[in-house]
Amino acid sequence: MRVALTRAVSLAIAHCELTHLDRQPIDLEIARTQHRAYEAALAGAGCRVERLATGPDMPDSVFIEDMAIVFDEIAIVTRPGAESRRVETAGVAAALGRYRPLHAILAPGTMDGGDVLVAGRHVFVGRSSRTNDAAIADLHRAIAPYGYDVTPVDVHGCLHLKSAVTMAGDDRVLMNRAWVPAEPFDRFDRIDVDPSEPAAANGLLVGGRVIYASAFPRTLERLVRRGVRTVVVETGELAKAEGALTCCCLLVDEREGRANEDEECPFGAPAAGQNRNS
Ligand code: CIR
């Protein structure tokens, strides 16, 4: 079974971090409705959705992807590049600790999960305003023993690597070459975003389909023409907080048994059920 960890939309989402966008009013109820529809798409793709609670001190909590990178063998808990978001890691670590042994990125490293694209044993990591070389080296040390290689990729003009490139199939990527160099992705079949839709490179590949935003009809047409199975969702309200599709979940393939049965969670996280609820 595949678990999709999601996190509730905070009532403080209007105070989210913004890097490339101007602040606009965000309608909390619409954002929550869109988030529920996204969760329904995840369930339709075969996931068991497990939604973590949030709090008013976590405006960006819905973008749970940035808190961790989940591999079959281990989960990496990040040290987010935006200081305001570091409060989010404890609850995510507590949830992930039920499924995987954990490794924490430590200072001076900073990393957002949105900068990490996993393609089998190949891991691409964006050097961005959120992710630095110390964290990339730390990640590499943690996962190299399991046979993963790590390729750093410079990202320009957007928030994260996965704003610029995401998986659209086992050997296929959807990308915006204006924001990320194409060469590291030479081995993949590539689909380019429509030039009029620069932010269209983020889709979520899950259960043999790509969950994709309705905001990018021209790129959607390209995906469909190339035979990609798509499920379209409305995410306009979450996009105002600079979030996309991959960033609203962490996918975990469930394995037998608990990962950390005998270990204490290194994050001092609250026990399950102790998260705040608004
Ligand atoms: C932030 O700036 O951290 C949030 N407002 C948006 C994060 C989006 N995360 C992602 O695309 N992985």
PDB file of C-alpha atoms and ligand atoms in Angstrom:
ATOM      1  CA  MET A   1       0.000   0.000   0.000  1.00  0.00           C
ATOM      2  CA  ARG A   2       1.187   3.504  -0.744  1.00  0.00           C
ATOM      3  CA  VAL A   3       0.583   6.171   1.871  1.00  0.00           C
ATOM      4  CA  ALA A   4       0.258   9.832   0.908  1.00  0.00           C
ATOM      5  CA  LEU A   5       1.073  12.018   3.877  1.00  0.00           C
ATOM      6  CA  THR A   6      -0.596  15.378   3.530  1.00  0.00           C
ATOM      7  CA  ARG A   7      -0.943  18.254   5.972  1.00  0.00           C
ATOM      8  CA  ALA A   8      -3.903  20.480   6.616  1.00  0.00           C
ATOM      9  CA  VAL A   9      -4.049  24.023   5.268  1.00  0.00           C
ATOM     10  CA  SER A  10      -3.192  26.343   8.161  1.00  0.00           C
ATOM     11  CA  LEU A  11      -5.608  29.122   9.009  1.00  0.00           C
ATOM     12  CA  ALA A  12      -2.494  31.331   8.800  1.00  0.00           C
ATOM     13  CA  ILE A  13      -1.768  30.480   5.136  1.00  0.00           C
ATOM     14  CA  ALA A  14      -2.125  34.171   4.226  1.00  0.00           C
ATOM     15  CA  HIS A  15       1.222  34.684   6.025  1.00  0.00           C
ATOM     16  CA  CYS A  16       3.036  32.118   3.880  1.00  0.00           C
ATOM     17  CA  GLU A  17       6.562  32.587   2.552  1.00  0.00           C
ATOM     18  CA  LEU A  18       6.715  34.165  -0.916  1.00  0.00           C
ATOM     19  CA  THR A  19       9.821  34.425  -3.091  1.00  0.00           C
ATOM     20  CA  HIS A  20       8.806  34.973  -6.707  1.00  0.00           C
ATOM     21  CA  LEU A  21       5.181  36.028  -6.284  1.00  0.00           C
ATOM     22  CA  ASP A  22       3.440  39.116  -4.962  1.00  0.00           C
ATOM     23  CA  ARG A  23       1.116  38.594  -2.019  1.00  0.00           C
ATOM     24  CA  GLN A  24      -2.557  38.197  -2.907  1.00  0.00           C
ATOM     25  CA  PRO A  25      -5.486  37.442  -0.618  1.00  0.00           C
ATOM     26  CA  ILE A  26      -5.993  33.702  -0.155  1.00  0.00           C
ATOM     27  CA  ASP A  27      -9.466  32.357   0.561  1.00  0.00           C
ATOM     28  CA  LEU A  28      -8.969  29.741   3.286  1.00  0.00           C
ATOM     29  CA  GLU A  29     -12.131  27.801   2.507  1.00  0.00           C
ATOM     30  CA  ILE A  30     -11.374  27.610  -1.216  1.00  0.00           C
ATOM     31  CA  ALA A  31      -7.805  26.546  -0.426  1.00  0.00           C
ATOM     32  CA  ARG A  32      -9.122  23.799   1.863  1.00  0.00           C
ATOM     33  CA  THR A  33     -11.660  22.646  -0.737  1.00  0.00           C
ATOM     34  CA  GLN A  34      -8.947  22.469  -3.407  1.00  0.00           C
ATOM     35  CA  HIS A  35      -6.716  20.586  -1.006  1.00  0.00           C
ATOM     36  CA  ARG A  36      -9.451  18.024  -0.333  1.00  0.00           C
ATOM     37  CA  ALA A  37      -9.922  17.524  -4.089  1.00  0.00           C
ATOM     38  CA  TYR A  38      -6.184  16.957  -4.416  1.00  0.00           C
ATOM     39  CA  GLU A  39      -6.360  14.368  -1.631  1.00  0.00           C
ATOM     40  CA  ALA A  40      -9.252  12.706  -3.477  1.00  0.00           C
ATOM     41  CA  ALA A  41      -7.051  12.507  -6.594  1.00  0.00           C
ATOM     42  CA  LEU A  42      -4.350  10.838  -4.497  1.00  0.00           C
ATOM     43  CA  ALA A  43      -6.889   8.332  -3.181  1.00  0.00           C
ATOM     44  CA  GLY A  44      -8.044   7.732  -6.775  1.00  0.00           C
ATOM     45  CA  ALA A  45      -4.421   6.937  -7.644  1.00  0.00           C
ATOM     46  CA  GLY A  46      -4.409   4.163  -5.042  1.00  0.00           C
ATOM     47  CA  CYS A  47      -2.982   6.024  -2.028  1.00  0.00           C
ATOM     48  CA  ARG A  48      -4.154   5.844   1.550  1.00  0.00           C
ATOM     49  CA  VAL A  49      -4.208   9.513   2.522  1.00  0.00           C
ATOM     50  CA  GLU A  50      -2.986  10.340   6.008  1.00  0.00           C
ATOM     51  CA  ARG A  51      -3.502  14.042   6.770  1.00  0.00           C
ATOM     52  CA  LEU A  52      -1.407  15.571   9.559  1.00  0.00           C
ATOM     53  CA  ALA A  53      -2.772  18.394  11.656  1.00  0.00           C
ATOM     54  CA  THR A  54      -1.296  21.883  11.524  1.00  0.00           C
ATOM     55  CA  GLY A  55      -1.284  25.057  13.584  1.00  0.00           C
ATOM     56  CA  PRO A  56      -1.432  28.842  13.257  1.00  0.00           C
ATOM     57  CA  ASP A  57       2.363  28.929  13.654  1.00  0.00           C
ATOM     58  CA  MET A  58       2.800  26.978  10.393  1.00  0.00           C
ATOM     59  CA  PRO A  59       1.430  29.093   7.506  1.00  0.00           C
ATOM     60  CA  ASP A  60       3.098  26.867   4.883  1.00  0.00           C
ATOM     61  CA  SER A  61       2.294  23.484   6.453  1.00  0.00           C
ATOM     62  CA  VAL A  62       0.225  22.252   3.491  1.00  0.00           C
ATOM     63  CA  PHE A  63       3.451  22.131   1.452  1.00  0.00           C
ATOM     64  CA  ILE A  64       4.624  19.056   3.339  1.00  0.00           C
ATOM     65  CA  GLU A  65       6.966  17.888   0.562  1.00  0.00           C
ATOM     66  CA  ASP A  66       9.589  20.387   1.672  1.00  0.00           C
ATOM     67  CA  MET A  67      10.019  18.692   5.071  1.00  0.00           C
ATOM     68  CA  ALA A  68      11.384  15.341   3.932  1.00  0.00           C
ATOM     69  CA  ILE A  69      12.600  13.066   1.157  1.00  0.00           C
ATOM     70  CA  VAL A  70      11.390   9.495   1.401  1.00  0.00           C
ATOM     71  CA  PHE A  71      13.412   6.601  -0.004  1.00  0.00           C
ATOM     72  CA  ASP A  72      12.608   2.891   0.290  1.00  0.00           C
ATOM     73  CA  GLU A  73      15.316   2.481   2.913  1.00  0.00           C
ATOM     74  CA  ILE A  74      15.385   5.765   4.825  1.00  0.00           C
ATOM     75  CA  ALA A  75      13.675   9.140   5.101  1.00  0.00           C
ATOM     76  CA  ILE A  76      15.652  12.367   5.211  1.00  0.00           C
ATOM     77  CA  VAL A  77      14.142  15.099   7.356  1.00  0.00           C
ATOM     78  CA  THR A  78      15.209  18.419   5.911  1.00  0.00           C
ATOM     79  CA  ARG A  79      16.288  21.654   7.528  1.00  0.00           C
ATOM     80  CA  PRO A  80      14.106  23.998   5.453  1.00  0.00           C
ATOM     81  CA  GLY A  81      15.723  26.998   3.844  1.00  0.00           C
ATOM     82  CA  ALA A  82      13.076  29.367   5.192  1.00  0.00           C
ATOM     83  CA  GLU A  83      13.547  29.705   8.949  1.00  0.00           C
ATOM     84  CA  SER A  84       9.810  30.222   9.463  1.00  0.00           C
ATOM     85  CA  ARG A  85       9.224  26.684   8.214  1.00  0.00           C
ATOM     86  CA  ARG A  86      11.570  24.810  10.542  1.00  0.00           C
ATOM     87  CA  VAL A  87       8.768  24.404  13.076  1.00  0.00           C
ATOM     88  CA  GLU A  88       7.069  22.098  10.573  1.00  0.00           C
ATOM     89  CA  THR A  89       9.655  19.314  10.698  1.00  0.00           C
ATOM     90  CA  ALA A  90       8.811  17.822  14.107  1.00  0.00           C
ATOM     91  CA  GLY A  91       5.295  16.654  13.252  1.00  0.00           C
ATOM     92  CA  VAL A  92       6.409  15.301   9.881  1.00  0.00           C
ATOM     93  CA  ALA A  93       9.335  13.444  11.459  1.00  0.00           C
ATOM     94  CA  ALA A  94       6.977  11.895  14.025  1.00  0.00           C
ATOM     95  CA  ALA A  95       4.703  10.639  11.249  1.00  0.00           C
ATOM     96  CA  LEU A  96       7.530   9.381   9.019  1.00  0.00           C
ATOM     97  CA  GLY A  97       9.297   7.665  11.915  1.00  0.00           C
ATOM     98  CA  ARG A  98       6.493   5.112  11.867  1.00  0.00           C
ATOM     99  CA  TYR A  99       7.562   4.060   8.369  1.00  0.00           C
ATOM    100  CA  ARG A 100      11.283   4.637   7.964  1.00  0.00           C
ATOM    101  CA  PRO A 101      14.527   5.164   9.887  1.00  0.00           C
ATOM    102  CA  LEU A 102      15.211   8.905   9.865  1.00  0.00           C
ATOM    103  CA  HIS A 103      18.248  10.982   9.008  1.00  0.00           C
ATOM    104  CA  ALA A 104      18.205  14.707   9.770  1.00  0.00           C
ATOM    105  CA  ILE A 105      19.915  17.420   7.725  1.00  0.00           C
ATOM    106  CA  LEU A 106      21.797  19.581  10.218  1.00  0.00           C
ATOM    107  CA  ALA A 107      23.125  23.171  10.182  1.00  0.00           C
ATOM    108  CA  PRO A 108      24.739  24.715   8.245  1.00  0.00           C
ATOM    109  CA  GLY A 109      22.855  22.615   5.719  1.00  0.00           C
ATOM    110  CA  THR A 110      19.521  23.812   4.406  1.00  0.00           C
ATOM    111  CA  MET A 111      17.305  21.842   2.061  1.00  0.00           C
ATOM    112  CA  ASP A 112      13.691  21.865   0.889  1.00  0.00           C
ATOM    113  CA  GLY A 113      12.205  18.608  -0.378  1.00  0.00           C
ATOM    114  CA  GLY A 114      10.952  20.558  -3.392  1.00  0.00           C
ATOM    115  CA  ASP A 115      14.555  20.655  -4.573  1.00  0.00           C
ATOM    116  CA  VAL A 116      14.952  16.875  -4.678  1.00  0.00           C
ATOM    117  CA  LEU A 117      13.832  14.854  -7.698  1.00  0.00           C
ATOM    118  CA  VAL A 118      14.174  11.097  -7.309  1.00  0.00           C
ATOM    119  CA  ALA A 119      14.304   8.977 -10.474  1.00  0.00           C
ATOM    120  CA  GLY A 120      14.981   5.418  -9.361  1.00  0.00           C
ATOM    121  CA  ARG A 121      18.524   5.364  -7.931  1.00  0.00           C
ATOM    122  CA  HIS A 122      19.315   8.770  -9.479  1.00  0.00           C
ATOM    123  CA  VAL A 123      18.701  11.781  -7.293  1.00  0.00           C
ATOM    124  CA  PHE A 124      18.818  15.320  -8.701  1.00  0.00           C
ATOM    125  CA  VAL A 125      19.124  18.133  -6.181  1.00  0.00           C
ATOM    126  CA  GLY A 126      18.534  21.784  -6.952  1.00  0.00           C
ATOM    127  CA  ARG A 127      21.013  24.359  -5.734  1.00  0.00           C
ATOM    128  CA  SER A 128      18.535  27.085  -4.943  1.00  0.00           C
ATOM    129  CA  SER A 129      17.788  29.842  -2.474  1.00  0.00           C
ATOM    130  CA  ARG A 130      16.522  27.064  -0.157  1.00  0.00           C
ATOM    131  CA  THR A 131      19.085  24.276  -0.649  1.00  0.00           C
ATOM    132  CA  ASN A 132      22.848  24.586  -0.192  1.00  0.00           C
ATOM    133  CA  ASP A 133      25.922  22.465  -0.859  1.00  0.00           C
ATOM    134  CA  ALA A 134      26.350  21.425   2.788  1.00  0.00           C
ATOM    135  CA  ALA A 135      22.910  19.808   2.756  1.00  0.00           C
ATOM    136  CA  ILE A 136      23.508  18.201  -0.640  1.00  0.00           C
ATOM    137  CA  ALA A 137      26.714  16.621   0.696  1.00  0.00           C
ATOM    138  CA  ASP A 138      24.874  15.461   3.833  1.00  0.00           C
ATOM    139  CA  LEU A 139      22.095  13.901   1.731  1.00  0.00           C
ATOM    140  CA  HIS A 140      24.666  12.169  -0.452  1.00  0.00           C
ATOM    141  CA  ARG A 141      26.437  10.661   2.578  1.00  0.00           C
ATOM    142  CA  ALA A 142      23.133   9.383   3.943  1.00  0.00           C
ATOM    143  CA  ILE A 143      21.872   7.672   0.781  1.00  0.00           C
ATOM    144  CA  ALA A 144      25.048   6.608  -1.056  1.00  0.00           C
ATOM    145  CA  PRO A 145      25.271   3.407   1.052  1.00  0.00           C
ATOM    146  CA  TYR A 146      21.946   2.339  -0.493  1.00  0.00           C
ATOM    147  CA  GLY A 147      23.238   2.760  -4.052  1.00  0.00           C
ATOM    148  CA  TYR A 148      21.842   6.201  -4.907  1.00  0.00           C
ATOM    149  CA  ASP A 149      23.842   8.775  -6.863  1.00  0.00           C
ATOM    150  CA  VAL A 150      23.333  12.494  -6.428  1.00  0.00           C
ATOM    151  CA  THR A 151      23.545  15.144  -9.159  1.00  0.00           C
ATOM    152  CA  PRO A 152      23.419  18.805  -8.084  1.00  0.00           C
ATOM    153  CA  VAL A 153      21.621  21.045 -10.573  1.00  0.00           C
ATOM    154  CA  ASP A 154      21.643  24.841 -10.589  1.00  0.00           C
ATOM    155  CA  VAL A 155      18.170  26.360 -10.522  1.00  0.00           C
ATOM    156  CA  HIS A 156      17.430  29.925 -11.663  1.00  0.00           C
ATOM    157  CA  GLY A 157      14.273  31.986 -11.792  1.00  0.00           C
ATOM    158  CA  CYS A 158      12.036  29.717  -9.732  1.00  0.00           C
ATOM    159  CA  LEU A 159      11.687  28.486  -6.156  1.00  0.00           C
ATOM    160  CA  HIS A 160      12.696  24.828  -6.384  1.00  0.00           C
ATOM    161  CA  LEU A 161      14.138  22.263  -8.784  1.00  0.00           C
ATOM    162  CA  LYS A 162      10.690  20.695  -9.011  1.00  0.00           C
ATOM    163  CA  SER A 163       9.211  24.032 -10.099  1.00  0.00           C
ATOM    164  CA  ALA A 164      11.345  23.447 -13.207  1.00  0.00           C
ATOM    165  CA  VAL A 165      11.327  19.679 -13.738  1.00  0.00           C
ATOM    166  CA  THR A 166       9.248  16.722 -12.555  1.00  0.00           C
ATOM    167  CA  MET A 167       8.751  13.103 -13.584  1.00  0.00           C
ATOM    168  CA  ALA A 168       6.025  12.468 -16.164  1.00  0.00           C
ATOM    169  CA  GLY A 169       6.712   8.725 -16.476  1.00  0.00           C
ATOM    170  CA  ASP A 170       9.377   6.213 -15.448  1.00  0.00           C
ATOM    171  CA  ASP A 171      11.845   7.582 -18.028  1.00  0.00           C
ATOM    172  CA  ARG A 172      10.216  10.861 -18.906  1.00  0.00           C
ATOM    173  CA  VAL A 173      10.401  14.385 -17.493  1.00  0.00           C
ATOM    174  CA  LEU A 174       8.313  17.514 -17.903  1.00  0.00           C
ATOM    175  CA  MET A 175      10.545  20.570 -17.820  1.00  0.00           C
ATOM    176  CA  ASN A 176      11.067  24.278 -18.294  1.00  0.00           C
ATOM    177  CA  ARG A 177      14.560  24.662 -19.775  1.00  0.00           C
ATOM    178  CA  ALA A 178      14.579  28.376 -18.963  1.00  0.00           C
ATOM    179  CA  TRP A 179      14.825  27.537 -15.259  1.00  0.00           C
ATOM    180  CA  VAL A 180      17.008  24.454 -15.272  1.00  0.00           C
ATOM    181  CA  PRO A 181      19.670  23.110 -17.647  1.00  0.00           C
ATOM    182  CA  ALA A 182      18.481  20.278 -19.866  1.00  0.00           C
ATOM    183  CA  GLU A 183      21.782  18.378 -19.980  1.00  0.00           C
ATOM    184  CA  PRO A 184      21.541  16.544 -16.612  1.00  0.00           C
ATOM    185  CA  PHE A 185      18.227  15.128 -17.872  1.00  0.00           C
ATOM    186  CA  ASP A 186      19.584  13.924 -21.242  1.00  0.00           C
ATOM    187  CA  ARG A 187      18.857  10.297 -20.453  1.00  0.00           C
ATOM    188  CA  PHE A 188      15.112  11.016 -20.180  1.00  0.00           C
ATOM    189  CA  ASP A 189      12.441  11.494 -22.781  1.00  0.00           C
ATOM    190  CA  ARG A 190      11.648  15.206 -22.290  1.00  0.00           C
ATOM    191  CA  ILE A 191       8.437  17.146 -22.631  1.00  0.00           C
ATOM    192  CA  ASP A 192       8.842  20.923 -22.614  1.00  0.00           C
ATOM    193  CA  VAL A 193       6.279  23.230 -21.041  1.00  0.00           C
ATOM    194  CA  ASP A 194       4.437  25.538 -23.403  1.00  0.00           C
ATOM    195  CA  PRO A 195       6.498  28.776 -23.481  1.00  0.00           C
ATOM    196  CA  SER A 196       3.444  30.780 -22.380  1.00  0.00           C
ATOM    197  CA  GLU A 197       3.188  28.645 -19.201  1.00  0.00           C
ATOM    198  CA  PRO A 198       6.584  28.810 -17.454  1.00  0.00           C
ATOM    199  CA  ALA A 199       5.252  27.470 -14.136  1.00  0.00           C
ATOM    200  CA  ALA A 200       3.758  24.376 -15.779  1.00  0.00           C
ATOM    201  CA  ALA A 201       6.576  21.890 -15.140  1.00  0.00           C
ATOM    202  CA  ASN A 202       5.264  20.596 -11.836  1.00  0.00           C
ATOM    203  CA  GLY A 203       3.057  17.510 -12.035  1.00  0.00           C
ATOM    204  CA  LEU A 204       2.784  14.653  -9.558  1.00  0.00           C
ATOM    205  CA  LEU A 205       3.433  11.181 -10.987  1.00  0.00           C
ATOM    206  CA  VAL A 206       1.568   8.642  -8.872  1.00  0.00           C
ATOM    207  CA  GLY A 207      -0.250   5.412  -9.642  1.00  0.00           C
ATOM    208  CA  GLY A 208       0.596   5.546 -13.355  1.00  0.00           C
ATOM    209  CA  ARG A 209      -0.871   9.006 -13.897  1.00  0.00           C
ATOM    210  CA  VAL A 210       0.195  12.621 -13.501  1.00  0.00           C
ATOM    211  CA  ILE A 211      -1.929  14.769 -11.200  1.00  0.00           C
ATOM    212  CA  TYR A 212      -1.799  18.125 -12.926  1.00  0.00           C
ATOM    213  CA  ALA A 213      -3.020  21.707 -12.467  1.00  0.00           C
ATOM    214  CA  SER A 214      -5.895  23.050 -14.551  1.00  0.00           C
ATOM    215  CA  ALA A 215      -4.022  26.373 -14.789  1.00  0.00           C
ATOM    216  CA  PHE A 216      -1.813  25.091 -17.627  1.00  0.00           C
ATOM    217  CA  PRO A 217      -4.075  23.933 -20.489  1.00  0.00           C
ATOM    218  CA  ARG A 218      -1.469  24.252 -23.237  1.00  0.00           C
ATOM    219  CA  THR A 219       1.107  22.128 -21.478  1.00  0.00           C
ATOM    220  CA  LEU A 220      -1.661  19.719 -20.482  1.00  0.00           C
ATOM    221  CA  GLU A 221      -2.409  19.302 -24.168  1.00  0.00           C
ATOM    222  CA  ARG A 222       1.252  18.452 -24.787  1.00  0.00           C
ATOM    223  CA  LEU A 223       1.157  15.819 -22.044  1.00  0.00           C
ATOM    224  CA  VAL A 224      -2.006  14.255 -23.416  1.00  0.00           C
ATOM    225  CA  ARG A 225      -0.602  14.275 -26.958  1.00  0.00           C
ATOM    226  CA  ARG A 226       2.445  12.384 -25.708  1.00  0.00           C
ATOM    227  CA  GLY A 227       0.222   9.746 -24.135  1.00  0.00           C
ATOM    228  CA  VAL A 228       0.615  10.779 -20.508  1.00  0.00           C
ATOM    229  CA  ARG A 229      -2.428   9.852 -18.411  1.00  0.00           C
ATOM    230  CA  THR A 230      -3.449  12.967 -16.502  1.00  0.00           C
ATOM    231  CA  VAL A 231      -5.855  13.794 -13.693  1.00  0.00           C
ATOM    232  CA  VAL A 232      -6.570  17.502 -13.568  1.00  0.00           C
ATOM    233  CA  VAL A 233      -7.167  19.370 -10.323  1.00  0.00           C
ATOM    234  CA  GLU A 234      -7.838  22.998  -9.482  1.00  0.00           C
ATOM    235  CA  THR A 235      -5.106  24.477  -7.262  1.00  0.00           C
ATOM    236  CA  GLY A 236      -5.337  28.216  -7.899  1.00  0.00           C
ATOM    237  CA  GLU A 237      -5.675  29.218  -4.262  1.00  0.00           C
ATOM    238  CA  LEU A 238      -2.673  27.143  -3.168  1.00  0.00           C
ATOM    239  CA  ALA A 239      -0.682  28.496  -6.116  1.00  0.00           C
ATOM    240  CA  LYS A 240      -1.044  31.990  -4.618  1.00  0.00           C
ATOM    241  CA  ALA A 241       1.100  30.666  -1.762  1.00  0.00           C
ATOM    242  CA  GLU A 242       3.698  29.575  -4.370  1.00  0.00           C
ATOM    243  CA  GLY A 243       2.797  25.920  -4.011  1.00  0.00           C
ATOM    244  CA  ALA A 244       2.346  23.415  -6.812  1.00  0.00           C
ATOM    245  CA  LEU A 245       1.320  19.752  -7.112  1.00  0.00           C
ATOM    246  CA  THR A 246       4.219  17.701  -5.810  1.00  0.00           C
ATOM    247  CA  CYS A 247       4.599  19.887  -2.753  1.00  0.00           C
ATOM    248  CA  CYS A 248       1.325  18.896  -1.082  1.00  0.00           C
ATOM    249  CA  CYS A 249       2.224  15.310  -0.233  1.00  0.00           C
ATOM    250  CA  LEU A 250       4.947  12.881   0.727  1.00  0.00           C
ATOM    251  CA  LEU A 251       4.564   9.426  -0.800  1.00  0.00           C
ATOM    252  CA  VAL A 252       5.596   6.478   1.323  1.00  0.00           C
ATOM    253  CA  ASP A 253       5.436   2.867   0.182  1.00  0.00           C
ATOM    254  CA  GLU A 254       4.292   1.018   3.249  1.00  0.00           C
ATOM    255  CA  ARG A 255       6.467  -1.824   4.453  1.00  0.00           C
ATOM    256  CA  GLU A 256       5.949  -4.463   7.082  1.00  0.00           C
ATOM    257  CA  GLY A 257       6.563  -3.351  10.667  1.00  0.00           C
ATOM    258  CA  ARG A 258       7.506  -0.058  12.254  1.00  0.00           C
ATOM    259  CA  ALA A 259      10.839   1.480  11.383  1.00  0.00           C
ATOM    260  CA  ASN A 260      11.772   3.007  14.695  1.00  0.00           C
ATOM    261  CA  GLU A 261      10.113   0.768  17.231  1.00  0.00           C
ATOM    262  CA  ASP A 262      12.992   0.847  19.674  1.00  0.00           C
ATOM    263  CA  GLU A 263      14.402   4.248  18.869  1.00  0.00           C
ATOM    264  CA  GLU A 264      13.520   7.591  20.279  1.00  0.00           C
ATOM    265  CA  CYS A 265      12.451  10.126  17.670  1.00  0.00           C
ATOM    266  CA  PRO A 266      15.453  12.493  17.318  1.00  0.00           C
ATOM    267  CA  PHE A 267      13.192  15.490  16.751  1.00  0.00           C
ATOM    268  CA  GLY A 268      11.433  15.731  20.100  1.00  0.00           C
ATOM    269  CA  ALA A 269       8.196  15.473  18.161  1.00  0.00           C
ATOM    270  CA  PRO A 270       4.798  15.227  19.787  1.00  0.00           C
ATOM    271  CA  ALA A 271       3.281  11.758  19.941  1.00  0.00           C
ATOM    272  CA  ALA A 272       0.631  10.986  17.322  1.00  0.00           C
ATOM    273  CA  GLY A 273      -2.594  12.799  18.093  1.00  0.00           C
ATOM    274  CA  GLN A 274      -0.867  15.627  19.929  1.00  0.00           C
ATOM    275  CA  ASN A 275      -0.579  17.872  16.915  1.00  0.00           C
ATOM    276  CA  ARG A 276      -2.657  21.003  17.054  1.00  0.00           C
ATOM    277  CA  ASN A 277      -5.688  21.060  14.924  1.00  0.00           C
ATOM    278  CA  SER A 278      -6.257  24.356  13.177  1.00  0.00           C
TER     279      SER A 278
HETATM  280  C1  CIR B   1       7.352  28.471   0.545  1.00  0.00           C
HETATM  281  O1  CIR B   1       7.787  29.496   0.022  1.00  0.00           O
HETATM  282  O2  CIR B   1       8.069  27.740   1.221  1.00  0.00           O
HETATM  283  C2  CIR B   1       5.907  28.132   0.348  1.00  0.00           C
HETATM  284  N1  CIR B   1       5.126  29.322   0.325  1.00  0.00           N
HETATM  285  C3  CIR B   1       5.712  27.361  -0.927  1.00  0.00           C
HETATM  286  C4  CIR B   1       6.438  26.053  -0.912  1.00  0.00           C
HETATM  287  C5  CIR B   1       6.147  25.230  -2.116  1.00  0.00           C
HETATM  288  N2  CIR B   1       6.875  24.026  -2.042  1.00  0.00           N
HETATM  289  C6  CIR B   1       7.166  23.284  -3.093  1.00  0.00           C
HETATM  290  O3  CIR B   1       6.840  23.618  -4.205  1.00  0.00           O
HETATM  291  N3  CIR B   1       7.875  22.170  -2.876  1.00  0.00           N
END
